[in-house]
PDB file of C-alpha atoms and ligand atoms in Angstrom:
ATOM      1  CA  UNK A   1     -12.030  16.395  -2.290  1.00 34.00           C
ATOM      2  CA  UNK A   2     -15.478  15.062  -3.089  1.00 37.00           C
ATOM      3  CA  UNK A   3     -16.103  11.657  -4.553  1.00 41.00           C
ATOM      4  CA  UNK A   4     -19.370   9.919  -5.097  1.00 41.00           C
ATOM      5  CA  UNK A   5     -20.397   6.468  -6.252  1.00 44.00           C
ATOM      6  CA  UNK A   6     -21.509   7.862  -9.565  1.00 42.00           C
ATOM      7  CA  UNK A   7     -18.187   9.463 -10.413  1.00 51.00           C
ATOM      8  CA  UNK A   8     -15.929   7.735 -12.880  1.00 53.00           C
ATOM      9  CA  UNK A   9     -12.772   9.549 -11.853  1.00 59.00           C
ATOM     10  CA  UNK A  10     -10.513   8.152 -14.535  1.00 75.00           C
ATOM     11  CA  UNK A  11     -10.576   5.592 -17.314  1.00 85.00           C
ATOM     12  CA  UNK A  12      -7.792   3.073 -16.772  1.00 92.00           C
ATOM     13  CA  UNK A  13      -6.427   1.235 -19.797  1.00 94.00           C
ATOM     14  CA  UNK A  14      -6.653  -2.572 -19.836  1.00 95.00           C
ATOM     15  CA  UNK A  15      -2.849  -2.619 -19.525  1.00 95.00           C
ATOM     16  CA  UNK A  16      -2.828  -0.359 -16.437  1.00 96.00           C
ATOM     17  CA  UNK A  17      -1.954  -1.659 -12.994  1.00 97.00           C
ATOM     18  CA  UNK A  18      -3.522  -0.037  -9.949  1.00 98.00           C
ATOM     19  CA  UNK A  19      -1.994  -0.711  -6.574  1.00 98.00           C
ATOM     20  CA  UNK A  20      -4.653  -0.091  -3.931  1.00 98.00           C
ATOM     21  CA  UNK A  21      -3.986  -0.053  -0.209  1.00 98.00           C
ATOM     22  CA  UNK A  22      -4.974   1.447   3.101  1.00 98.00           C
ATOM     23  CA  UNK A  23      -2.126   3.709   4.297  1.00 97.00           C
ATOM     24  CA  UNK A  24       0.792   1.983   6.056  1.00 98.00           C
ATOM     25  CA  UNK A  25      -0.036  -1.527   4.908  1.00 98.00           C
ATOM     26  CA  UNK A  26       2.847  -2.113   2.479  1.00 98.00           C
ATOM     27  CA  UNK A  27       2.357   0.439  -0.316  1.00 98.00           C
ATOM     28  CA  UNK A  28       6.026   1.432  -0.605  1.00 98.00           C
ATOM     29  CA  UNK A  29       7.143  -2.195  -0.739  1.00 98.00           C
ATOM     30  CA  UNK A  30       4.541  -3.130  -3.357  1.00 98.00           C
ATOM     31  CA  UNK A  31       5.441  -0.064  -5.426  1.00 98.00           C
ATOM     32  CA  UNK A  32       9.018  -1.289  -5.533  1.00 97.00           C
ATOM     33  CA  UNK A  33       7.987  -4.872  -6.303  1.00 97.00           C
ATOM     34  CA  UNK A  34       5.474  -4.018  -9.011  1.00 97.00           C
ATOM     35  CA  UNK A  35       7.888  -1.598 -10.637  1.00 96.00           C
ATOM     36  CA  UNK A  36      10.602  -4.286 -10.629  1.00 96.00           C
ATOM     37  CA  UNK A  37       8.313  -7.025 -11.927  1.00 97.00           C
ATOM     38  CA  UNK A  38       7.005  -4.914 -14.792  1.00 96.00           C
ATOM     39  CA  UNK A  39      10.248  -3.106 -15.680  1.00 94.00           C
ATOM     40  CA  UNK A  40      12.733  -5.897 -15.097  1.00 90.00           C
ATOM     41  CA  UNK A  41      15.496  -4.361 -17.132  1.00 81.00           C
ATOM     42  CA  UNK A  42      15.300  -0.967 -15.407  1.00 82.00           C
ATOM     43  CA  UNK A  43      14.723  -2.083 -11.835  1.00 78.00           C
ATOM     44  CA  UNK A  44      18.015  -0.435 -10.826  1.00 90.00           C
ATOM     45  CA  UNK A  45      16.143   2.890 -10.888  1.00 95.00           C
ATOM     46  CA  UNK A  46      15.072   1.925  -7.388  1.00 96.00           C
ATOM     47  CA  UNK A  47      18.621   2.603  -6.257  1.00 95.00           C
ATOM     48  CA  UNK A  48      18.278   6.273  -7.193  1.00 95.00           C
ATOM     49  CA  UNK A  49      14.561   7.004  -6.860  1.00 94.00           C
ATOM     50  CA  UNK A  50      12.134   6.548  -4.018  1.00 95.00           C
ATOM     51  CA  UNK A  51       9.351   4.078  -4.960  1.00 96.00           C
ATOM     52  CA  UNK A  52       6.845   6.887  -4.445  1.00 94.00           C
ATOM     53  CA  UNK A  53       8.581   8.934  -7.139  1.00 92.00           C
ATOM     54  CA  UNK A  54       8.346   6.076  -9.607  1.00 94.00           C
ATOM     55  CA  UNK A  55       4.670   5.268  -9.100  1.00 94.00           C
ATOM     56  CA  UNK A  56       2.253   8.221  -9.119  1.00 92.00           C
ATOM     57  CA  UNK A  57      -0.692   8.429  -6.758  1.00 92.00           C
ATOM     58  CA  UNK A  58      -3.975   8.445  -8.669  1.00 91.00           C
ATOM     59  CA  UNK A  59      -5.789  10.866  -6.361  1.00 86.00           C
ATOM     60  CA  UNK A  60      -2.964  13.435  -6.344  1.00 75.00           C
ATOM     61  CA  UNK A  61      -2.761  13.312 -10.106  1.00 63.00           C
ATOM     62  CA  UNK A  62      -6.509  13.524 -10.555  1.00 57.00           C
ATOM     63  CA  UNK A  63      -7.354  16.175  -7.989  1.00 51.00           C
ATOM     64  CA  UNK A  64      -4.120  17.362  -6.438  1.00 48.00           C
ATOM     65  CA  UNK A  65      -2.529  20.662  -7.218  1.00 47.00           C
ATOM     66  CA  UNK A  66       0.173  21.049  -4.612  1.00 45.00           C
ATOM     67  CA  UNK A  67       1.740  17.609  -4.281  1.00 42.00           C
ATOM     68  CA  UNK A  68       5.219  17.902  -5.682  1.00 38.00           C
ATOM     69  CA  UNK A  69       6.391  14.306  -5.687  1.00 38.00           C
ATOM     70  CA  UNK A  70       5.375  14.342  -9.164  1.00 38.00           C
ATOM     71  CA  UNK A  71       6.122  12.435 -12.160  1.00 40.00           C
ATOM     72  CA  UNK A  72       3.253  12.947 -14.531  1.00 49.00           C
ATOM     73  CA  UNK A  73       0.964  10.053 -15.353  1.00 55.00           C
ATOM     74  CA  UNK A  74       2.287   9.005 -18.749  1.00 55.00           C
ATOM     75  CA  UNK A  75      -0.092   9.680 -21.608  1.00 53.00           C
ATOM     76  CA  UNK A  76      -2.171   6.668 -22.464  1.00 50.00           C
ATOM     77  CA  UNK A  77      -0.840   6.385 -26.007  1.00 46.00           C
ATOM     78  CA  UNK A  78       2.628   5.478 -24.775  1.00 46.00           C
ATOM     79  CA  UNK A  79       2.923   1.758 -25.160  1.00 46.00           C
ATOM     80  CA  UNK A  80       6.455   0.864 -24.289  1.00 53.00           C
ATOM     81  CA  UNK A  81       5.712   0.207 -20.657  1.00 74.00           C
ATOM     82  CA  UNK A  82       2.639  -0.454 -18.575  1.00 90.00           C
ATOM     83  CA  UNK A  83       1.435   2.352 -16.352  1.00 94.00           C
ATOM     84  CA  UNK A  84       1.377   1.652 -12.641  1.00 96.00           C
ATOM     85  CA  UNK A  85      -0.648   3.943 -10.384  1.00 96.00           C
ATOM     86  CA  UNK A  86      -1.359   3.710  -6.690  1.00 97.00           C
ATOM     87  CA  UNK A  87      -4.372   4.740  -4.669  1.00 97.00           C
ATOM     88  CA  UNK A  88      -5.596   4.836  -1.087  1.00 97.00           C
ATOM     89  CA  UNK A  89      -9.161   5.602  -2.224  1.00 96.00           C
ATOM     90  CA  UNK A  90     -11.644   3.031  -0.828  1.00 97.00           C
ATOM     91  CA  UNK A  91     -13.177   0.603  -3.337  1.00 97.00           C
ATOM     92  CA  UNK A  92     -16.617   1.899  -2.357  1.00 96.00           C
ATOM     93  CA  UNK A  93     -15.687   5.204  -4.063  1.00 95.00           C
ATOM     94  CA  UNK A  94     -13.813   3.723  -7.019  1.00 95.00           C
ATOM     95  CA  UNK A  95     -16.200   0.882  -7.826  1.00 96.00           C
ATOM     96  CA  UNK A  96     -17.576   2.413 -10.999  1.00 94.00           C
ATOM     97  CA  UNK A  97     -14.101   3.097 -12.351  1.00 93.00           C
ATOM     98  CA  UNK A  98     -12.658  -0.304 -11.467  1.00 96.00           C
ATOM     99  CA  UNK A  99     -15.672  -2.483 -12.283  1.00 95.00           C
ATOM    100  CA  UNK A 100     -15.888  -1.069 -15.790  1.00 94.00           C
ATOM    101  CA  UNK A 101     -12.192  -1.566 -16.520  1.00 95.00           C
ATOM    102  CA  UNK A 102     -10.010  -4.490 -17.474  1.00 96.00           C
ATOM    103  CA  UNK A 103      -7.032  -2.966 -15.698  1.00 97.00           C
ATOM    104  CA  UNK A 104      -5.336  -5.107 -13.055  1.00 98.00           C
ATOM    105  CA  UNK A 105      -5.808  -4.156  -9.400  1.00 98.00           C
ATOM    106  CA  UNK A 106      -3.393  -5.356  -6.715  1.00 98.00           C
ATOM    107  CA  UNK A 107      -4.599  -4.815  -3.157  1.00 98.00           C
ATOM    108  CA  UNK A 108      -2.287  -5.210  -0.196  1.00 98.00           C
ATOM    109  CA  UNK A 109      -3.426  -5.212   3.400  1.00 98.00           C
ATOM    110  CA  UNK A 110      -1.779  -5.597   6.788  1.00 98.00           C
ATOM    111  CA  UNK A 111      -3.014  -6.642  10.202  1.00 98.00           C
ATOM    112  CA  UNK A 112      -4.872  -3.797  11.909  1.00 98.00           C
ATOM    113  CA  UNK A 113      -2.634  -3.541  14.984  1.00 98.00           C
ATOM    114  CA  UNK A 114       0.602  -3.117  13.026  1.00 98.00           C
ATOM    115  CA  UNK A 115      -1.177  -0.777  10.604  1.00 98.00           C
ATOM    116  CA  UNK A 116      -2.254   1.420  13.493  1.00 98.00           C
ATOM    117  CA  UNK A 117       1.208   1.461  15.084  1.00 98.00           C
ATOM    118  CA  UNK A 118       2.826   2.281  11.741  1.00 98.00           C
ATOM    119  CA  UNK A 119       0.316   5.109  11.161  1.00 96.00           C
ATOM    120  CA  UNK A 120       0.999   6.552  14.590  1.00 95.00           C
ATOM    121  CA  UNK A 121       4.771   6.580  14.047  1.00 94.00           C
ATOM    122  CA  UNK A 122       4.376   8.045  10.561  1.00 92.00           C
ATOM    123  CA  UNK A 123       2.205  10.946  11.720  1.00 89.00           C
ATOM    124  CA  UNK A 124       4.583  11.713  14.569  1.00 89.00           C
ATOM    125  CA  UNK A 125       7.455  11.930  12.116  1.00 84.00           C
ATOM    126  CA  UNK A 126       5.851  14.778  10.229  1.00 76.00           C
ATOM    127  CA  UNK A 127       7.594  18.094  10.740  1.00 61.00           C
ATOM    128  CA  UNK A 128       4.533  19.818  12.114  1.00 64.00           C
ATOM    129  CA  UNK A 129       3.784  17.027  14.532  1.00 58.00           C
ATOM    130  CA  UNK A 130       7.141  17.350  16.288  1.00 64.00           C
ATOM    131  CA  UNK A 131       5.862  20.146  18.496  1.00 73.00           C
ATOM    132  CA  UNK A 132       2.569  18.436  19.040  1.00 83.00           C
ATOM    133  CA  UNK A 133       2.913  14.656  19.174  1.00 89.00           C
ATOM    134  CA  UNK A 134      -0.134  12.498  18.530  1.00 92.00           C
ATOM    135  CA  UNK A 135      -0.804  10.550  21.753  1.00 94.00           C
ATOM    136  CA  UNK A 136      -1.050   6.798  21.197  1.00 96.00           C
ATOM    137  CA  UNK A 137      -4.337   6.450  23.066  1.00 97.00           C
ATOM    138  CA  UNK A 138      -5.886   9.085  20.796  1.00 96.00           C
ATOM    139  CA  UNK A 139      -4.596   7.230  17.727  1.00 97.00           C
ATOM    140  CA  UNK A 140      -6.176   4.002  19.014  1.00 98.00           C
ATOM    141  CA  UNK A 141      -9.466   5.745  19.608  1.00 98.00           C
ATOM    142  CA  UNK A 142      -9.490   7.386  16.159  1.00 98.00           C
ATOM    143  CA  UNK A 143      -8.571   4.102  14.465  1.00 98.00           C
ATOM    144  CA  UNK A 144     -11.328   2.214  16.265  1.00 98.00           C
ATOM    145  CA  UNK A 145     -13.865   4.861  15.233  1.00 97.00           C
ATOM    146  CA  UNK A 146     -12.631   4.870  11.630  1.00 96.00           C
ATOM    147  CA  UNK A 147     -11.561   8.497  11.967  1.00 96.00           C
ATOM    148  CA  UNK A 148      -8.214   8.321  10.219  1.00 91.00           C
ATOM    149  CA  UNK A 149      -7.452   9.173   6.609  1.00 89.00           C
ATOM    150  CA  UNK A 150      -9.083   6.700   4.179  1.00 94.00           C
ATOM    151  CA  UNK A 151     -10.790   4.991   7.100  1.00 93.00           C
ATOM    152  CA  UNK A 152     -12.526   3.045   8.344  1.00 97.00           C
ATOM    153  CA  UNK A 153      -9.717   0.521   7.851  1.00 98.00           C
ATOM    154  CA  UNK A 154     -12.112  -2.437   8.049  1.00 98.00           C
ATOM    155  CA  UNK A 155     -14.432  -1.092   5.331  1.00 98.00           C
ATOM    156  CA  UNK A 156     -11.427  -0.376   3.133  1.00 98.00           C
ATOM    157  CA  UNK A 157     -10.135  -3.951   3.386  1.00 98.00           C
ATOM    158  CA  UNK A 158     -13.540  -5.592   2.996  1.00 98.00           C
ATOM    159  CA  UNK A 159     -14.396  -3.415  -0.015  1.00 98.00           C
ATOM    160  CA  UNK A 160     -11.319  -4.507  -1.958  1.00 98.00           C
ATOM    161  CA  UNK A 161     -11.637  -8.079  -0.703  1.00 98.00           C
ATOM    162  CA  UNK A 162     -15.074  -8.226  -2.305  1.00 98.00           C
ATOM    163  CA  UNK A 163     -13.647  -6.900  -5.578  1.00 98.00           C
ATOM    164  CA  UNK A 164     -10.876  -9.527  -5.497  1.00 98.00           C
ATOM    165  CA  UNK A 165     -13.333 -12.345  -4.768  1.00 98.00           C
ATOM    166  CA  UNK A 166     -15.781 -11.151  -7.432  1.00 97.00           C
ATOM    167  CA  UNK A 167     -13.243 -10.451 -10.199  1.00 98.00           C
ATOM    168  CA  UNK A 168     -10.189 -12.662  -9.553  1.00 98.00           C
ATOM    169  CA  UNK A 169      -8.942 -12.253 -13.108  1.00 98.00           C
ATOM    170  CA  UNK A 170      -8.670  -8.504 -12.600  1.00 98.00           C
ATOM    171  CA  UNK A 171      -8.057  -8.030  -8.876  1.00 98.00           C
ATOM    172  CA  UNK A 172      -5.493  -9.728  -6.648  1.00 98.00           C
ATOM    173  CA  UNK A 173      -5.494  -9.602  -2.845  1.00 98.00           C
ATOM    174  CA  UNK A 174      -2.443 -10.194  -0.676  1.00 98.00           C
ATOM    175  CA  UNK A 175      -1.333  -9.471   2.843  1.00 98.00           C
ATOM    176  CA  UNK A 176       1.841  -7.897   4.163  1.00 98.00           C
ATOM    177  CA  UNK A 177       2.346 -10.935   6.379  1.00 98.00           C
ATOM    178  CA  UNK A 178       2.165 -13.551   3.614  1.00 98.00           C
ATOM    179  CA  UNK A 179       4.483 -11.469   1.469  1.00 98.00           C
ATOM    180  CA  UNK A 180       6.937 -11.139   4.339  1.00 98.00           C
ATOM    181  CA  UNK A 181       6.823 -14.865   5.114  1.00 98.00           C
ATOM    182  CA  UNK A 182       7.266 -16.074   1.540  1.00 98.00           C
ATOM    183  CA  UNK A 183       8.213 -13.209  -0.776  1.00 98.00           C
ATOM    184  CA  UNK A 184       9.406 -15.375  -3.667  1.00 98.00           C
ATOM    185  CA  UNK A 185       6.100 -17.231  -3.998  1.00 98.00           C
ATOM    186  CA  UNK A 186       4.154 -13.988  -3.954  1.00 98.00           C
ATOM    187  CA  UNK A 187       6.423 -12.221  -6.424  1.00 98.00           C
ATOM    188  CA  UNK A 188       5.891 -15.147  -8.797  1.00 98.00           C
ATOM    189  CA  UNK A 189       2.114 -15.011  -8.225  1.00 98.00           C
ATOM    190  CA  UNK A 190       2.054 -11.266  -8.838  1.00 98.00           C
ATOM    191  CA  UNK A 191       3.947 -11.662 -12.099  1.00 98.00           C
ATOM    192  CA  UNK A 192       1.543 -14.372 -13.254  1.00 98.00           C
ATOM    193  CA  UNK A 193      -1.457 -12.281 -12.274  1.00 98.00           C
ATOM    194  CA  UNK A 194      -0.062  -9.342 -14.248  1.00 98.00           C
ATOM    195  CA  UNK A 195       0.489 -11.535 -17.287  1.00 97.00           C
ATOM    196  CA  UNK A 196       4.281 -11.329 -17.203  1.00 97.00           C
ATOM    197  CA  UNK A 197       5.394 -14.568 -15.500  1.00 97.00           C
ATOM    198  CA  UNK A 198       9.019 -15.388 -14.827  1.00 97.00           C
ATOM    199  CA  UNK A 199      10.142 -17.979 -17.320  1.00 96.00           C
ATOM    200  CA  UNK A 200      13.279 -19.655 -18.519  1.00 95.00           C
ATOM    201  CA  UNK A 201      16.325 -21.069 -16.815  1.00 96.00           C
ATOM    202  CA  UNK A 202      17.088 -17.960 -14.804  1.00 96.00           C
ATOM    203  CA  UNK A 203      13.504 -17.446 -13.568  1.00 97.00           C
ATOM    204  CA  UNK A 204      14.398 -18.392 -10.008  1.00 97.00           C
ATOM    205  CA  UNK A 205      17.412 -16.057 -10.004  1.00 96.00           C
ATOM    206  CA  UNK A 206      15.307 -13.177 -11.400  1.00 96.00           C
ATOM    207  CA  UNK A 207      12.702 -13.616  -8.674  1.00 97.00           C
ATOM    208  CA  UNK A 208      15.347 -13.792  -5.966  1.00 96.00           C
ATOM    209  CA  UNK A 209      17.019 -10.694  -7.354  1.00 96.00           C
ATOM    210  CA  UNK A 210      13.761  -8.709  -7.214  1.00 97.00           C
ATOM    211  CA  UNK A 211      12.965  -9.923  -3.704  1.00 97.00           C
ATOM    212  CA  UNK A 212      16.440  -8.874  -2.538  1.00 96.00           C
ATOM    213  CA  UNK A 213      16.353  -5.513  -4.311  1.00 96.00           C
ATOM    214  CA  UNK A 214      12.981  -4.638  -2.751  1.00 97.00           C
ATOM    215  CA  UNK A 215      13.730  -5.892   0.744  1.00 97.00           C
ATOM    216  CA  UNK A 216      13.415  -3.452   3.614  1.00 98.00           C
ATOM    217  CA  UNK A 217      17.128  -3.725   4.349  1.00 98.00           C
ATOM    218  CA  UNK A 218      18.226  -2.915   0.800  1.00 97.00           C
ATOM    219  CA  UNK A 219      15.661  -0.212  -0.011  1.00 97.00           C
ATOM    220  CA  UNK A 220      15.982   1.634   3.275  1.00 97.00           C
ATOM    221  CA  UNK A 221      19.748   1.880   2.815  1.00 97.00           C
ATOM    222  CA  UNK A 222      19.682   3.680  -0.525  1.00 97.00           C
ATOM    223  CA  UNK A 223      20.749   7.316  -0.046  1.00 96.00           C
ATOM    224  CA  UNK A 224      17.636   8.500  -1.880  1.00 95.00           C
ATOM    225  CA  UNK A 225      15.449   6.852   0.750  1.00 97.00           C
ATOM    226  CA  UNK A 226      17.413   8.259   3.675  1.00 95.00           C
ATOM    227  CA  UNK A 227      17.342  11.956   2.789  1.00 90.00           C
ATOM    228  CA  UNK A 228      14.910  14.448   1.285  1.00 85.00           C
ATOM    229  CA  UNK A 229      11.209  13.990   1.122  1.00 87.00           C
ATOM    230  CA  UNK A 230       7.868  14.923  -0.349  1.00 81.00           C
ATOM    231  CA  UNK A 231       6.019  18.185   0.234  1.00 77.00           C
ATOM    232  CA  UNK A 232       2.320  17.517   0.674  1.00 73.00           C
ATOM    233  CA  UNK A 233      -0.715  19.592   1.559  1.00 69.00           C
ATOM    234  CA  UNK A 234      -0.482  18.518   5.176  1.00 70.00           C
ATOM    235  CA  UNK A 235       3.232  18.490   5.893  1.00 74.00           C
ATOM    236  CA  UNK A 236       6.692  17.756   4.553  1.00 80.00           C
ATOM    237  CA  UNK A 237       6.978  13.964   4.526  1.00 83.00           C
ATOM    238  CA  UNK A 238      10.583  12.752   4.903  1.00 88.00           C
ATOM    239  CA  UNK A 239      11.578   9.916   2.534  1.00 92.00           C
ATOM    240  CA  UNK A 240      12.866   7.874   5.437  1.00 93.00           C
ATOM    241  CA  UNK A 241       9.460   7.938   7.130  1.00 92.00           C
ATOM    242  CA  UNK A 242       8.335   5.276   4.626  1.00 96.00           C
ATOM    243  CA  UNK A 243      10.945   2.920   6.076  1.00 97.00           C
ATOM    244  CA  UNK A 244      10.762   2.411   9.828  1.00 97.00           C
ATOM    245  CA  UNK A 245      11.067  -1.224  10.975  1.00 98.00           C
ATOM    246  CA  UNK A 246       9.284  -3.335   8.392  1.00 98.00           C
ATOM    247  CA  UNK A 247       8.407  -6.234  10.695  1.00 98.00           C
ATOM    248  CA  UNK A 248       5.340  -8.246  11.678  1.00 98.00           C
ATOM    249  CA  UNK A 249       4.041  -7.855  15.234  1.00 98.00           C
ATOM    250  CA  UNK A 250       5.612  -4.548  16.256  1.00 98.00           C
ATOM    251  CA  UNK A 251       2.291  -3.721  17.952  1.00 98.00           C
ATOM    252  CA  UNK A 252       3.444  -5.869  20.874  1.00 98.00           C
ATOM    253  CA  UNK A 253       5.957  -3.131  21.735  1.00 97.00           C
ATOM    254  CA  UNK A 254       3.234  -0.504  21.946  1.00 97.00           C
ATOM    255  CA  UNK A 255      -0.112  -1.972  22.943  1.00 98.00           C
ATOM    256  CA  UNK A 256      -1.397  -2.988  26.341  1.00 98.00           C
ATOM    257  CA  UNK A 257      -3.359  -6.230  26.642  1.00 98.00           C
ATOM    258  CA  UNK A 258      -6.491  -4.114  26.955  1.00 98.00           C
ATOM    259  CA  UNK A 259      -5.893  -2.307  23.656  1.00 98.00           C
ATOM    260  CA  UNK A 260      -5.072  -5.594  21.916  1.00 98.00           C
ATOM    261  CA  UNK A 261      -8.323  -7.042  23.216  1.00 98.00           C
ATOM    262  CA  UNK A 262     -10.308  -4.027  22.023  1.00 98.00           C
ATOM    263  CA  UNK A 263      -8.891  -4.132  18.482  1.00 98.00           C
ATOM    264  CA  UNK A 264      -9.144  -7.915  18.250  1.00 98.00           C
ATOM    265  CA  UNK A 265     -12.833  -7.675  19.160  1.00 98.00           C
ATOM    266  CA  UNK A 266     -13.353  -5.148  16.352  1.00 98.00           C
ATOM    267  CA  UNK A 267     -11.434  -7.364  13.947  1.00 98.00           C
ATOM    268  CA  UNK A 268     -13.587 -10.369  14.807  1.00 98.00           C
ATOM    269  CA  UNK A 269     -16.722  -8.286  14.325  1.00 98.00           C
ATOM    270  CA  UNK A 270     -15.645  -6.758  11.013  1.00 98.00           C
ATOM    271  CA  UNK A 271     -13.585  -9.567   9.446  1.00 98.00           C
ATOM    272  CA  UNK A 272     -14.200 -12.935  11.102  1.00 98.00           C
ATOM    273  CA  UNK A 273     -17.962 -12.662  11.250  1.00 98.00           C
ATOM    274  CA  UNK A 274     -17.898 -12.222   7.444  1.00 97.00           C
ATOM    275  CA  UNK A 275     -15.684 -15.277   6.948  1.00 97.00           C
ATOM    276  CA  UNK A 276     -12.383 -13.423   6.619  1.00 98.00           C
ATOM    277  CA  UNK A 277     -10.256 -15.048   9.311  1.00 98.00           C
ATOM    278  CA  UNK A 278      -7.469 -12.474   9.394  1.00 98.00           C
ATOM    279  CA  UNK A 279      -5.882  -9.874  11.614  1.00 98.00           C
ATOM    280  CA  UNK A 280      -6.020 -11.218  15.181  1.00 97.00           C
TER     281      UNK A 280
HETATM  282  P1  PAP B   1       2.243   4.637   2.802  1.00 78.84           P
HETATM  283  O1  PAP B   1       0.830   4.177   2.810  1.00 78.84           O
HETATM  284  O2  PAP B   1       2.427   5.956   3.497  1.00 78.84           O
HETATM  285  O3  PAP B   1       2.871   4.602   1.441  1.00 78.84           O
HETATM  286  P2  PAP B   1       3.293   2.079   3.448  1.00 78.84           P
HETATM  287  O4  PAP B   1       4.439   1.915   2.547  1.00 78.84           O
HETATM  288  O5  PAP B   1       2.017   1.435   3.070  1.00 78.84           O
HETATM  289  O6  PAP B   1       3.052   3.614   3.730  1.00 78.84           O
HETATM  290  O7  PAP B   1       3.661   1.534   4.894  1.00 78.84           O
HETATM  291  C1  PAP B   1       4.885   1.798   5.507  1.00 78.84           C
HETATM  292  C2  PAP B   1       5.242   0.556   6.281  1.00 78.84           C
HETATM  293  O8  PAP B   1       5.817  -0.414   5.388  1.00 78.84           O
HETATM  294  C3  PAP B   1       6.291   0.829   7.338  1.00 78.84           C
HETATM  295  O9  PAP B   1       6.020  -0.116   8.363  1.00 78.84           O
HETATM  296  P3  PAP B   1       6.495   0.071   9.887  1.00 78.84           P
HETATM  297  O10 PAP B   1       6.113   1.451  10.300  1.00 78.84           O
HETATM  298  O11 PAP B   1       5.764  -0.973  10.655  1.00 78.84           O
HETATM  299  O12 PAP B   1       7.953  -0.174   9.885  1.00 78.84           O
HETATM  300  C4  PAP B   1       7.562   0.521   6.589  1.00 78.84           C
HETATM  301  O13 PAP B   1       8.673   0.262   7.428  1.00 78.84           O
HETATM  302  C5  PAP B   1       7.136  -0.726   5.840  1.00 78.84           C
HETATM  303  N1  PAP B   1       7.991  -0.978   4.681  1.00 78.84           N
HETATM  304  C6  PAP B   1       8.480  -0.108   3.776  1.00 78.84           C
HETATM  305  N2  PAP B   1       9.219  -0.731   2.866  1.00 78.84           N
HETATM  306  C7  PAP B   1       9.215  -2.042   3.195  1.00 78.84           C
HETATM  307  C8  PAP B   1       9.823  -3.200   2.630  1.00 78.84           C
HETATM  308  N3  PAP B   1      10.591  -3.135   1.549  1.00 78.84           N
HETATM  309  N4  PAP B   1       9.604  -4.396   3.236  1.00 78.84           N
HETATM  310  C9  PAP B   1       8.826  -4.488   4.334  1.00 78.84           C
HETATM  311  N5  PAP B   1       8.228  -3.421   4.915  1.00 78.84           N
HETATM  312  C10 PAP B   1       8.412  -2.217   4.364  1.00 78.84           C
END
């Protein structure tokens, strides 16, 4: 797959919503939340479909030929509902497409240590990887050198952060941790950002209902998210591999003090020194 700065890989509609994220930072959760916020009356589809089946991945739809998770991207002349797409493509490669569009971009990120641990577990759950587990120290090394899919993580986050700071009307930045700590506030903010705020007497109940329906505990217990999976070019990805623990700080179970120190130093260099006080 070759991208360049000059490529305009698709032309989003002003009504489109693009969920951008680095892998393992909260994509599945945000897919469920955005789908529920936009399609309030049909949010029960989440009980029978995996969030990844409901929200297509831009890069698979644009370039992919073998990914079979597929619902097609709806044609742009269908107006009854807003299209939601997701992408892991770095902003640096999508800038031309996003900067020239009035679509809404939601970017979610997660602290680097939990992102790394989640990535490591996810890869080791792949069918192929069972015979050949990915050693944790190798994963740490690859992460620190930016040699994991869609990496470097730090460039990915800072690219979208710049977009969100530059174009706040069109791009919204949130973190897994703030969403976890106060989901109702962030669901309300997301709805406002998307131009479909919760209003009326039952607004509070609607928000609570969406937060509950998209919680880790509820989503991970739907049959559809426990069995089956998605064939991809690399491996068969089980549906349940998108739901592991869903907590903040799981890195403490896996990382030595030395590894924590190494990643924190990178985080300070790549985030804090640019004024983004996050991730340590
Ligand atoms: P993806 O990039 O492959 O789509 P993504 O959904 O971004 O993965 O990340 C998966 C992580 O989100 C998992 O974290 P963990 O490995 O630390 O447990 C997964 O458990 C977590 N996750 C999935 N759904 C939810 C949810 N509803 N609430 C909170 N965390 C969730």
